[in-house]
Amino acid sequence: MSSLEYARLQFGLTASLHFLFVMLTLGLVVLVAAMQTRYVVSGNPVYGRMARFWGLLYTINYAVGIASGLVMEFEIGLNWSGLSRLTGDVFGAPLALETLVAFVLESTLLGMWIFGWGRLGKRLHLALIWGVALTALLSAFWVMVSNAFLQHPVGYAVDAGGTARLTDFGALLSNSALWFALLHAVTAALLTAGVVLAGVSAWHLRRRGGGGGGGGPVDGELFRRSLRLGIRVALIGTFLTIGLGYAQLGPIDVNQPTKLAGGADAVAQQAAMAARFGPGDYLPGTWVGTSLAAMIQIANLLFLVLIVAQVLTFRDTIIRRRWARPMLWLLTALIPVPFGTSIFGWVVREEGRQPWAVYGLLKTADAVSPMSAGALRWSTLGFTVLVAGLALADWWLLARSARRGPGDEFLPDTGTGADAGAEAERVTV
Amino acid sequence: MSTVWYLILGGLFVAYFVLGGLDQGVAMLLPALRGDGERRAALNAIGPMFLGNEVWAVGAAGVLAAAFPRLEGELFGAAYPVVVVIVLALLGLNAGVQLRSRGGGRAGFDALIAASGLALALGWGLLLGVLLHGVPLGADGYVHGLGPLRDPQVWFTALANTLLVLAHGAAYLAWRLGAGPLRRRMRRLVTRSAPVAALAAPLVLGGWYLQGPAAVRNPVSATLLALAIAVAAGAAALAAWVDHPATAFAATAVACALPVITVASALFPGVLASTLDPGATVTVDGAAAGGDTLRLLAFGAAPLLPVLVAVQAACWWLFRRRTTLYW
């Protein structure tokens, strides 16, 4: 393999893994903040326990999400020096704003939130999780501003030295490749969080049999509410994600005529690009179209399933009636679906942009650092083994914590600590 | 404008060397702690601040990439294996600390955390050494080879930084933990490691004098600052000896901050010296991004830095005597 292929493989793997974490983090934090708000406003401890339990899963997921994001930030500098050389001024600015204005604050606030349960005032603690949620969304915004520039470069001028300089920041923010894509990603994150909420709750409800069972009535209530919230959020999220997906087709057609071109149109686009930029292959691989089709089909099916699930939540039929039980099983089985589908989406967006790193401005082959394939092979191996290893460990811990269920926080009697999960969670003064 | 951003970049790196050094020091100490109880006590002592400490590295890398894209590209190229190891270690440390108490496999996570802490302290020290040594930057603007990393003097510099970080971690635990055997052992560790670090600083300084790299433009201020590192580390040892943990911690914090300032002031106004061609040396001005980008960053990002400092200060204050066992 050439160094270009290694660099692409490395970034593709890291970015895909990173997004699997981002998706859940971004959606779940909003839901946790909503649960905690309800807890603070109503004083109902069930919502406090919900916020704490889902918040625990959120922080486990965050741990590797932040780390894989860090790897990406360094990979851009290490392996794609052509990108920073030519367009670093324009592309780097929103990324820097992301790290400085959003991420750095998000992480600091999260550290305080994690350790703040029962230690800080309720309102201050609530403000912390909302701070985390808002800065997370702000992060998503700046990252997508950078990404939209790669898809459709605007607001720059190439100076005498051949470096792209930022001339119009407003143009970066009103980029036609930005807003639908951003909202598509955010609603997809919400739908993912909804599906995870519903799937994990369904697993517990199936085992514990609604009101009674091993977890006791309190956990039954917690998961009943979580299930209803999850299904509702997932349904609305899927609806919006599908709509915002289709909404992008128009801008893509204008900004990146080669991306989804097929048949005679593809031949014409290839000829037009070759005439403009010199000989070369300007059409992305066929799996871009396949990914697009798969994404659309899966989303439609998911939407149908969620409509049925939503109908079954009427009078808690889904929990109470035996004949509705398979839906609980199905919801749990659906957990991986949004994650896999999101990768299809990124294949369409990123692979569909090839052979360009910055569409029409910088080819991917010219963006890669002048490095030996050997050095890149080793770093690819190192990054992949460590990121993938940590991802697997993280998912294992996530599944374990999800199965174990909530601890005994906010229960009237916290004396015994009978639940094994409670021990790790309990506050020790 | 570029000098202002250089100062901000320096400030971010200083914050990271002090606060991130705390995490690295505690991480390195894990194998020396007895049993899960002590390890949890140590990790949770940095708990509420941990994520806040680590973000300074991300912030510094962000400013480096946005405001000094050339410096980032060439420095990372000149020390590629080191940067890869640093990134892997950041990954290992962050994930390890956050996940170790969430399930099984604690011993594995502890090894990962300790190895990552050591790799980070060495790695950042190596980058400082590479900057002092200068890099094989050709007139074509590209770095050729990894020569600086073969120089033992660069490794001595990294070793000295590691010693400082180790003393820093021990000083933090000696200050933060409640009275008990662990705290006593940490205090004793400060009285032993800080003098070694204090001795290492002038030795490394002498080594650089013998080598006399062209990169160093301000030897006088650099010498004074390097000696200040030795003084600060010595003061930490003394304070720990008379059982003044807060003073000892403050002294190691100063000692950990100074290496960044020392190297930057030694090189200024250069920042990435070429060992091949003096004309190819990158200065602060030459490494900086265009004026529009710097102005955008100044409006968009700079106002946030005081907010970040305030939030982190609030974090230290809110959790000043509160220990929650979470990690």
XYZ file of C-alpha atoms in Angstrom, chain A residues 14-337:
324
model
C -10.276 6.722 13.273
C -13.005 9.061 12.044
C -15.553 6.252 11.727
C -14.815 4.938 15.195
C -14.838 8.468 16.577
C -18.240 9.171 15.107
C -19.741 6.052 16.650
C -18.940 7.605 20.010
C -19.931 11.141 19.018
C -23.360 10.005 17.864
C -24.319 8.546 21.201
C -22.592 11.259 23.257
C -24.210 14.143 21.438
C -27.722 12.744 21.650
C -27.516 11.219 25.095
C -26.217 14.354 26.808
C -29.279 16.306 25.698
C -31.570 13.589 27.031
C -29.659 13.362 30.323
C -29.908 17.128 30.714
C -33.658 16.922 30.065
C -34.050 14.129 32.655
C -32.082 16.070 35.229
C -34.128 19.201 34.537
C -37.293 17.250 35.178
C -35.733 15.930 38.382
C -34.814 19.391 39.639
C -38.165 20.910 38.659
C -40.455 18.103 39.857
C -38.317 16.694 42.638
C -39.358 13.203 41.535
C -36.401 10.931 42.381
C -37.122 8.616 39.438
C -35.869 11.313 37.103
C -32.787 11.808 39.248
C -32.049 8.107 39.010
C -32.657 8.210 35.287
C -30.235 11.097 34.834
C -27.658 9.345 36.938
C -27.943 5.959 35.252
C -27.976 7.247 31.666
C -25.360 9.805 32.687
C -23.066 6.962 33.758
C -23.419 5.332 30.337
C -22.837 8.723 28.766
C -19.562 9.286 30.625
C -18.277 5.796 29.780
C -19.014 6.467 26.132
C -17.436 9.925 26.362
C -14.144 8.537 27.677
C -13.119 6.949 24.409
C -14.985 9.482 22.285
C -12.771 12.332 23.498
C -9.657 10.210 23.098
C -10.409 9.190 19.527
C -11.206 12.826 18.696
C -7.809 13.793 20.018
C -6.211 11.236 17.709
C -8.014 12.784 14.744
C -6.848 16.265 15.626
C -3.241 15.118 15.644
C -3.662 12.970 12.545
C -4.668 16.021 10.535
C -1.410 17.690 11.510
C 0.722 14.582 11.139
C -0.529 12.933 7.982
C -2.228 15.715 6.069
C 0.309 18.521 6.128
C -0.683 19.422 2.541
C -4.086 20.321 3.880
C -2.694 22.644 6.546
C -0.147 24.053 4.099
C -2.678 25.113 1.488
C -5.894 25.615 3.422
C -4.785 25.479 7.060
C -5.679 29.140 7.504
C -9.285 28.644 6.530
C -9.894 25.067 7.560
C -7.927 25.329 10.807
C -9.770 28.383 12.140
C -13.155 26.738 12.787
C -11.398 23.640 14.105
C -9.448 25.807 16.540
C -12.668 27.527 17.574
C -14.125 24.083 18.142
C -11.339 22.991 20.451
C -11.011 26.308 22.234
C -14.546 27.623 22.464
C -16.426 24.384 22.770
C -14.533 21.230 23.555
C -12.224 22.594 26.226
C -15.154 24.014 28.186
C -17.283 20.939 27.614
C -14.701 18.630 29.089
C -13.991 20.871 32.081
C -17.708 21.150 32.875
C -18.194 17.416 32.457
C -15.450 16.655 34.977
C -17.266 18.857 37.477
C -20.635 17.268 36.671
C -19.331 13.721 37.133
C -17.961 14.501 40.572
C -20.717 16.931 41.480
C -23.564 14.504 42.305
C -24.590 15.195 45.863
C -21.646 17.569 46.315
C -22.864 20.666 44.517
C -26.144 22.555 44.708
C -28.869 21.005 42.541
C -29.251 24.025 40.317
C -25.528 24.522 39.822
C -25.198 20.849 39.022
C -28.034 21.080 36.514
C -26.418 24.131 34.929
C -23.241 22.077 34.484
C -24.931 19.344 32.418
C -26.689 21.936 30.272
C -23.320 23.617 29.797
C -21.928 20.276 28.651
C -24.856 19.747 26.253
C -24.631 23.231 24.736
C -20.860 23.141 24.278
C -21.178 19.676 22.737
C -23.633 21.048 20.179
C -21.341 24.005 19.584
C -18.510 21.544 18.952
C -20.613 19.752 16.372
C -21.326 23.098 14.716
C -17.659 24.114 14.341
C -16.580 20.676 13.187
C -19.246 20.755 10.517
C -18.167 24.277 9.477
C -14.706 22.821 8.827
C -16.119 19.785 7.089
C -18.424 21.896 4.916
C -15.380 23.852 3.744
C -13.793 20.601 2.571
C -17.003 19.693 0.750
C -17.560 23.117 -0.758
C -14.763 25.649 -0.195
C -16.034 29.228 0.190
C -14.889 32.479 1.785
C -11.235 32.235 0.798
C -8.768 33.609 -1.727
C -5.520 31.988 -2.812
C -2.686 34.469 -2.243
C 0.507 34.961 -4.272
C 2.306 32.289 -2.270
C -0.322 29.719 -3.164
C -1.875 29.617 0.312
C -5.623 29.895 0.775
C -6.403 32.847 3.054
C -9.668 33.419 4.843
C -11.485 36.427 3.352
C -15.109 35.995 4.340
C -15.956 34.282 7.601
C -19.670 34.825 7.038
C -19.452 32.744 3.880
C -18.048 29.847 5.916
C -21.072 30.041 8.208
C -23.639 30.297 5.417
C -22.021 27.511 3.377
C -24.726 25.587 1.521
C -22.944 22.350 2.502
C -23.270 23.192 6.209
C -26.689 23.575 7.771
C -28.709 20.628 6.475
C -25.732 18.356 7.095
C -25.253 19.678 10.628
C -28.916 19.266 11.526
C -28.940 15.838 9.867
C -26.040 14.772 12.085
C -27.583 16.242 15.261
C -31.000 14.672 14.697
C -29.278 11.382 13.846
C -27.475 11.642 17.183
C -30.792 12.212 18.966
C -32.369 9.248 17.213
C -29.371 7.123 18.205
C -29.705 8.131 21.840
C -33.429 7.407 21.642
C -32.834 3.945 20.196
C -30.218 3.171 22.859
C -32.539 4.392 25.613
C -35.410 2.305 24.263
C -33.258 -0.753 23.560
C -31.601 -0.918 26.973
C -34.881 -0.188 28.772
C -36.640 -2.857 26.731
C -33.985 -5.384 27.726
C -34.549 -4.655 31.419
C -38.323 -4.609 31.104
C -38.301 -7.931 29.287
C -36.234 -9.472 32.076
C -37.902 -7.814 34.988
C -41.426 -8.080 33.728
C -42.648 -4.507 34.003
C -43.688 -3.639 37.535
C -42.261 -6.510 39.580
C -39.268 -8.767 39.098
C -35.688 -8.629 40.206
C -35.094 -4.898 39.864
C -38.047 -3.944 42.003
C -40.849 -1.538 41.205
C -38.605 1.529 41.238
C -36.389 0.304 38.405
C -39.471 -0.837 36.524
C -40.762 2.720 36.663
C -37.371 4.108 35.631
C -37.164 1.889 32.582
C -40.826 2.363 31.701
C -40.302 6.102 31.488
C -36.966 5.689 29.710
C -38.561 3.383 27.145
C -41.345 5.824 26.384
C -38.929 8.744 26.139
C -36.530 6.732 23.988
C -39.158 5.614 21.491
C -40.602 9.112 21.188
C -37.194 10.764 20.681
C -36.105 8.066 18.228
C -39.303 8.408 16.192
C -39.124 12.191 15.926
C -35.367 12.002 15.367
C -35.745 9.491 12.529
C -38.418 11.594 10.861
C -36.245 14.716 10.986
C -33.059 12.861 10.010
C -34.719 11.438 6.900
C -36.090 14.832 5.902
C -32.770 16.589 6.466
C -31.036 13.837 4.507
C -33.172 14.402 1.430
C -32.781 18.163 1.868
C -29.054 17.784 1.231
C -29.490 16.287 -2.218
C -30.145 19.705 -3.771
C -26.984 21.425 -2.473
C -24.899 18.302 -3.225
C -26.040 18.357 -6.828
C -24.868 21.963 -7.160
C -21.709 21.774 -5.015
C -20.416 18.329 -5.954
C -21.801 17.294 -9.326
C -19.607 14.174 -9.415
C -20.743 12.752 -6.080
C -24.017 11.111 -7.002
C -23.767 11.276 -10.771
C -24.642 8.091 -12.619
C -24.971 6.843 -16.188
C -24.603 9.414 -18.952
C -24.424 12.221 -16.393
C -21.361 10.575 -14.810
C -19.591 10.411 -18.173
C -20.388 14.061 -18.812
C -19.246 15.143 -15.340
C -16.010 13.176 -15.684
C -15.334 14.858 -19.022
C -16.113 18.305 -17.605
C -13.813 17.804 -14.600
C -11.011 16.425 -16.771
C -11.322 19.426 -19.056
C -11.107 21.754 -16.071
C -8.512 20.097 -13.838
C -6.531 17.883 -16.220
C -6.654 14.143 -16.757
C -7.624 11.870 -13.882
C -10.494 9.918 -12.421
C -12.977 12.322 -10.894
C -15.737 9.891 -10.046
C -15.986 8.362 -6.578
C -16.275 4.599 -6.136
C -19.569 2.841 -6.775
C -19.990 2.026 -3.099
C -20.986 5.667 -2.530
C -24.259 4.996 -4.324
C -24.656 1.662 -2.529
C -24.139 3.342 0.850
C -26.680 6.027 0.026
C -29.267 3.426 -0.946
C -28.561 1.351 2.161
C -28.836 4.394 4.429
C -32.201 5.392 2.956
C -33.647 1.869 3.096
C -32.549 1.286 6.679
C -33.864 4.652 7.832
C -37.266 4.001 6.268
C -37.525 0.571 7.867
C -36.450 1.947 11.221
C -39.094 4.641 10.940
C -41.817 2.027 10.347
C -40.707 -0.077 13.310
C -40.639 2.980 15.551
C -44.157 4.006 14.495
C -45.408 0.577 15.572
C -43.442 0.822 18.827
C -44.884 4.271 19.492
C -48.419 2.984 18.955
C -47.689 0.131 21.360
C -46.686 2.539 24.105
C -50.360 3.513 24.375
C -51.397 2.455 27.872
C -48.017 0.700 28.139
C -49.270 -2.140 25.958
C -45.707 -2.873 24.949
C -44.837 -3.721 28.559
C -48.082 -5.209 29.814
C -49.294 -7.393 26.999
C -47.582 -10.637 26.269
C -48.281 -10.483 22.542
C -46.449 -7.146 22.337
C -43.303 -8.541 23.911
C -41.472 -9.259 20.632
C -41.336 -5.491 20.125
C -39.233 -5.167 23.285
C -36.872 -7.770 21.897
C -36.768 -6.010 18.534
C -35.978 -2.638 20.111
C -32.963 -4.136 21.876
C -31.830 -5.807 18.665
C -32.061 -2.436 16.886
C -29.394 -0.762 19.039
C -26.494 -1.231 16.556
C -28.576 -0.087 13.561
